Every structure is written in C-alpha cells, then in structure tokens.
Amino acid sequence: QAGLTQPPSVSKGLRQTATLTCTGNSNNIGDQGAAWLQQHQGHPPKLLSYRHNNRPSGISERFSASRSGNTASLTITGLQPEDEADYYCSAWDSSLRAWVFGGGTKLTVL
Amino acid sequence: EVQLVESGGGLVQPGGSLRLSCVASGFTLSGHSMHWVRQAPGKGLEFVLGIGSNGDTYYGNSVKGRFTISRDTFKNTLYLQMGSLRAEDMAVYYCAREDNSFDSWGQGALVTVSS
C-alpha cells in the first residue's frame, strides 16, 4: 500500500522553528489534504491538525499546517522540550479507498 | 468526554485467531467512521481496517481476507476479528474515531504473535 513520505528525523534548537514535510500524490494529499499527529513514546497519537490548517480544540497555535500541491507541511514555532516526539502525517486516499500514513519524523529539540 | 478502551490483546500462535474489542463512551459509535490502526514495535502507524457510519468497510492491503471489522450498536463497541495471524501482525492495535481525521484514540492493545 503506497504511503506518504516523511523525512525520518529533524533536529532543531530550543525556541527555534521546525518545518516537517510529507509528500503524497494527487489521490491523497493533493485531493483531501493531510492531517498531522504527534506521538510521544509509549502514548497513543494525538491529532494536531486536519485538512490543511484546522486545529482541534486545545492545540497550541505554535502548530500550523499548510499544503502545496501534493506536499503537506507542519511548522512548529518556539520549540519546547515537550515538542520532542514522533510526528505522522495521514491522508485519505481516494484511489486506494483507505487511509495512508507517512513513516513518521522523529523531532529532536536540542 | 470521548473515551475508547481496547481489550482482547495477548499472545497468539502463528496461524491463530484473536478478537479485539473497543468500547466507546461519550459518543455514539455508529454515528462516526471508526478505524483500527496498528503500530509494530519501533515502527510507524499503519491503517488496518475501517468502518463508515453507513457500514462501508475499508481495508489496508496487508490484512485483506484475514481480518474483519464489525460493531455492536447496543454495546457501543467496535471489534476487530483477526485470523491467520503472522509474525508481522505483531503490534499495538489502536481503535480511533474519525471526526476530521483521527481525532480520538484508545490506549492500544498489544498483540504478540509467537510460537
């Protein structure tokens, strides 16, 4: 099953800005946009944003999402130690009729 | 408050079967699409199966013909019936509600496939 492509790791300093990317195709990200999930070790994922840049209640404004063509991005500003986690993108694939995920990006806050 | 609680995980031999349950509270399960997503040890998230509010089912490639999804509206419970289990099915299985993507997740149930 074709998935979405994310870089395996990103490292940034405290209070800096990190931008994570996720590449798909016209059947998934290019069609419906992407959602972003955060997962800390040993915990279930948490939804950060959905369909371009909608944030669920309680999610900090430091997290913002965007899309350009078949690529989605998640920007995290003012990095904090608690932002160190794995980040996954996901999208509905209208051709596969299934959800697809990226392989995840491990964000390290230095 | 929305809550999802999985149960039924455990150790099963290759070729065996197992049924996971996910009890939902705080919302009506049949009013949402619900999904099973798994995560193998040290790996990423993988879509397993989903069921729409209209009853349509959606399959991840790796489990077609072996796993089925169902729900009991009276018990507000989602099920995952797994058969012909393989070593590569070993994972934490999460149930997740779809409301603008996966907005709520359970804590997960660990399935270990080993002889």
Coordinates of C-alpha atoms in Angstrom, one line a residue:
Chain A
Q1 CA 0.0 0.0 0.0
A2 CA 1.6 3.3 -1.1
G3 CA 2.2 5.5 1.9
L4 CA 3.2 9.1 2.4
T5 CA 6.9 10.1 2.5
Q6 CA 8.4 11.9 5.5
P7 CA 12.0 12.5 6.4
P8 CA 13.0 10.1 9.3
S9 CA 14.4 12.8 11.5
V10 CA 14.7 16.5 12.1
S11 CA 16.7 18.3 14.8
K12 CA 16.3 21.9 15.9
G13 CA 17.3 24.0 18.8
L14 CA 15.2 25.2 21.7
R15 CA 12.9 28.1 20.7
Q16 CA 13.7 27.6 17.0
T17 CA 11.2 26.8 14.2
A18 CA 10.9 23.3 12.7
T19 CA 9.1 22.5 9.5
L20 CA 8.2 18.9 8.8
T21 CA 7.2 17.8 5.3
C22 CA 5.0 15.0 4.0
T23 CA 4.8 14.1 0.3
G24 CA 1.9 12.2 -1.3
N25 CA 0.1 12.3 -4.6
S26 CA -3.0 13.7 -6.3
N27 CA -5.2 10.9 -4.8
N28 CA -4.4 11.7 -1.2
I29 CA -2.7 15.0 -0.1
G30 CA -3.4 16.7 -3.4
D31 CA -7.1 15.8 -3.1
Q32 CA -8.1 15.9 0.6
G33 CA -5.2 17.5 2.3
A34 CA -3.4 15.9 5.2
A35 CA -3.7 15.6 8.9
W36 CA -0.8 15.7 11.4
L37 CA -0.5 13.6 14.5
Q38 CA 2.0 13.8 17.4
Q39 CA 3.1 10.7 19.3
H40 CA 5.2 10.7 22.5
Q41 CA 6.9 7.5 23.4
G42 CA 4.6 5.0 25.0
H43 CA 1.4 7.0 24.2
P44 CA -1.2 6.9 21.5
P45 CA -1.1 9.6 18.8
K46 CA -2.7 12.9 19.2
L47 CA -4.3 14.9 16.4
L48 CA -2.6 18.3 15.8
S49 CA -4.3 19.5 12.7
Y50 CA -6.6 18.3 9.9
R51 CA -7.4 19.2 6.3
H52 CA -4.8 21.9 5.7
N53 CA -4.7 24.0 8.8
N54 CA -7.6 23.3 11.2
R55 CA -6.5 22.7 14.8
P56 CA -8.6 20.7 17.3
S57 CA -9.6 22.5 20.5
G58 CA -6.7 22.7 22.9
I59 CA -3.9 22.5 20.3
S60 CA -1.4 25.3 20.5
E61 CA -1.1 28.0 17.8
R62 CA 2.5 27.1 17.7
F63 CA 1.5 24.3 15.4
S64 CA 0.4 25.3 11.9
A65 CA -0.1 23.2 8.8
S66 CA -0.1 24.0 5.1
R67 CA -0.2 22.3 1.7
S68 CA 1.3 23.0 -1.6
G69 CA 0.3 20.6 -4.3
N70 CA 0.9 17.1 -3.2
T71 CA 3.1 18.1 -0.2
A72 CA 1.9 19.0 3.3
S73 CA 3.9 20.8 5.9
L74 CA 3.7 21.2 9.6
T75 CA 5.5 24.2 11.2
I76 CA 6.2 24.3 14.9
T77 CA 7.4 27.6 16.2
G78 CA 9.1 28.4 19.5
L79 CA 10.2 24.8 20.0
Q80 CA 9.9 23.5 23.5
P81 CA 11.3 20.3 25.1
E82 CA 7.8 18.7 25.1
D83 CA 7.7 19.0 21.4
E84 CA 10.3 16.3 21.1
A85 CA 8.2 13.4 19.7
D86 CA 7.3 11.5 16.5
Y87 CA 5.1 13.3 14.0
Y88 CA 3.0 11.5 11.5
C89 CA 1.0 12.7 8.5
S90 CA -2.1 11.0 7.3
A91 CA -4.5 11.4 4.4
W92 CA -7.5 9.6 2.9
D93 CA -6.5 8.1 -0.5
S94 CA -9.5 8.2 -2.8
S95 CA -7.9 5.7 -5.2
L96 CA -7.0 3.1 -2.5
R97 CA -10.1 3.9 -0.6
A98 CA -8.1 3.7 2.6
W99 CA -6.2 5.9 4.9
V100 CA -2.4 6.2 4.4
F101 CA 0.2 7.3 6.8
G102 CA 3.7 8.7 6.5
G103 CA 6.6 6.8 8.0
G104 CA 6.9 9.4 10.7
T105 CA 9.5 12.1 11.6
K106 CA 11.4 12.0 14.8
L107 CA 11.8 15.6 16.0
T108 CA 14.7 16.2 18.4
V109 CA 14.8 19.5 20.3
L110 CA 18.4 20.3 21.1
Chain B
E1 CA -15.8 13.0 27.4
V2 CA -14.9 10.8 24.5
Q3 CA -13.2 7.6 25.6
L4 CA -12.0 4.5 23.7
V5 CA -10.9 1.4 25.6
E6 CA -9.4 -1.6 23.8
S7 CA -9.2 -5.1 25.2
G8 CA -8.5 -8.6 24.0
G9 CA -4.9 -8.4 23.2
G10 CA -2.4 -11.1 24.1
L11 CA -0.2 -13.9 22.9
V12 CA -1.3 -16.0 20.0
Q13 CA 0.5 -18.6 17.9
P14 CA 1.1 -18.1 14.2
G15 CA -2.0 -19.1 12.2
G16 CA -4.2 -18.4 15.2
S17 CA -7.1 -16.0 15.7
L18 CA -7.9 -13.2 18.1
R19 CA -10.7 -10.7 18.6
L20 CA -10.1 -7.2 19.8
S21 CA -12.8 -5.0 21.3
C22 CA -13.0 -1.3 21.6
V23 CA -15.7 0.1 23.9
A24 CA -16.7 3.7 23.2
S25 CA -18.1 6.2 25.6
G26 CA -19.1 9.8 25.4
F27 CA -20.4 9.5 21.8
T28 CA -22.5 7.1 19.6
L29 CA -20.1 4.8 17.8
S30 CA -22.4 4.2 14.8
G31 CA -22.6 7.9 14.1
H32 CA -18.9 8.0 13.2
S33 CA -16.4 6.2 11.0
M34 CA -14.2 4.1 13.2
H35 CA -10.9 2.5 12.4
W36 CA -8.2 0.2 13.6
V37 CA -4.6 1.4 13.2
R38 CA -1.6 -0.6 14.3
Q39 CA 2.0 0.1 15.2
A40 CA 4.6 -2.6 15.2
P41 CA 7.4 -2.3 17.8
G42 CA 9.6 0.6 16.9
K43 CA 7.7 1.2 13.7
G44 CA 5.2 3.8 12.3
L45 CA 1.4 3.8 12.1
E46 CA -0.4 1.5 9.7
F47 CA -4.0 1.7 8.7
V48 CA -5.6 -1.7 9.2
L49 CA -9.4 -1.5 8.7
G50 CA -12.2 1.0 9.0
I51 CA -16.0 1.0 9.0
G52 CA -18.0 4.0 7.9
S53 CA -21.1 5.3 9.7
N54 CA -23.0 3.8 6.7
G55 CA -21.5 0.4 7.3
D56 CA -19.0 0.6 4.4
T57 CA -15.7 -1.1 5.2
Y58 CA -12.2 0.0 4.2
Y59 CA -9.2 -2.3 4.2
G60 CA -5.5 -1.9 4.5
N61 CA -3.7 -4.1 1.9
S62 CA -1.8 -6.3 4.4
V63 CA -4.9 -7.7 6.1
K64 CA -7.4 -8.2 3.3
G65 CA -9.1 -11.6 3.6
R66 CA -7.7 -12.2 7.1
F67 CA -9.2 -9.5 9.3
T68 CA -12.7 -8.2 9.6
I69 CA -14.3 -5.2 11.4
S70 CA -17.7 -5.0 12.9
R71 CA -19.6 -3.0 15.5
D72 CA -22.4 -3.6 18.1
T73 CA -24.5 -0.5 18.3
F74 CA -26.2 -1.7 21.5
K75 CA -22.9 -2.2 23.3
N76 CA -21.3 0.8 21.5
T77 CA -18.4 -1.5 20.8
L78 CA -16.1 -1.9 17.8
Y79 CA -14.5 -5.2 17.0
L80 CA -11.5 -6.5 15.1
Q81 CA -11.6 -10.2 14.2
M82 CA -8.1 -11.3 13.3
G83 CA -7.3 -14.6 11.6
S84 CA -4.4 -16.5 10.1
L85 CA -2.1 -14.3 12.2
R86 CA 1.5 -13.9 11.2
A87 CA 4.6 -12.7 13.0
E88 CA 4.4 -9.4 11.1
D89 CA 0.9 -8.8 12.6
M90 CA 2.5 -8.3 16.0
A91 CA 1.8 -4.7 17.0
V92 CA -0.1 -2.4 19.3
Y93 CA -3.6 -2.1 17.8
Y94 CA -5.4 1.2 18.4
C95 CA -9.0 2.0 17.7
A96 CA -9.6 5.5 16.5
R97 CA -12.6 7.7 15.8
E98 CA -12.8 9.6 12.6
D99 CA -14.1 13.1 13.1
N100 CA -12.0 15.3 10.8
S101 CA -9.2 12.7 10.6
F102 CA -8.4 10.5 13.7
D103 CA -9.5 12.8 16.5
S104 CA -9.7 10.3 19.3
W105 CA -7.6 7.2 20.1
G106 CA -7.6 4.4 22.6
Q107 CA -4.6 3.4 24.6
G108 CA -4.0 0.4 22.4
A109 CA -4.0 -3.4 22.8
L110 CA -0.8 -5.4 22.3
V111 CA -1.0 -8.4 20.1
T112 CA 2.0 -10.8 20.2
V113 CA 2.3 -13.5 17.6
S114 CA 4.8 -16.1 18.5
S115 CA 5.1 -19.9 19.0

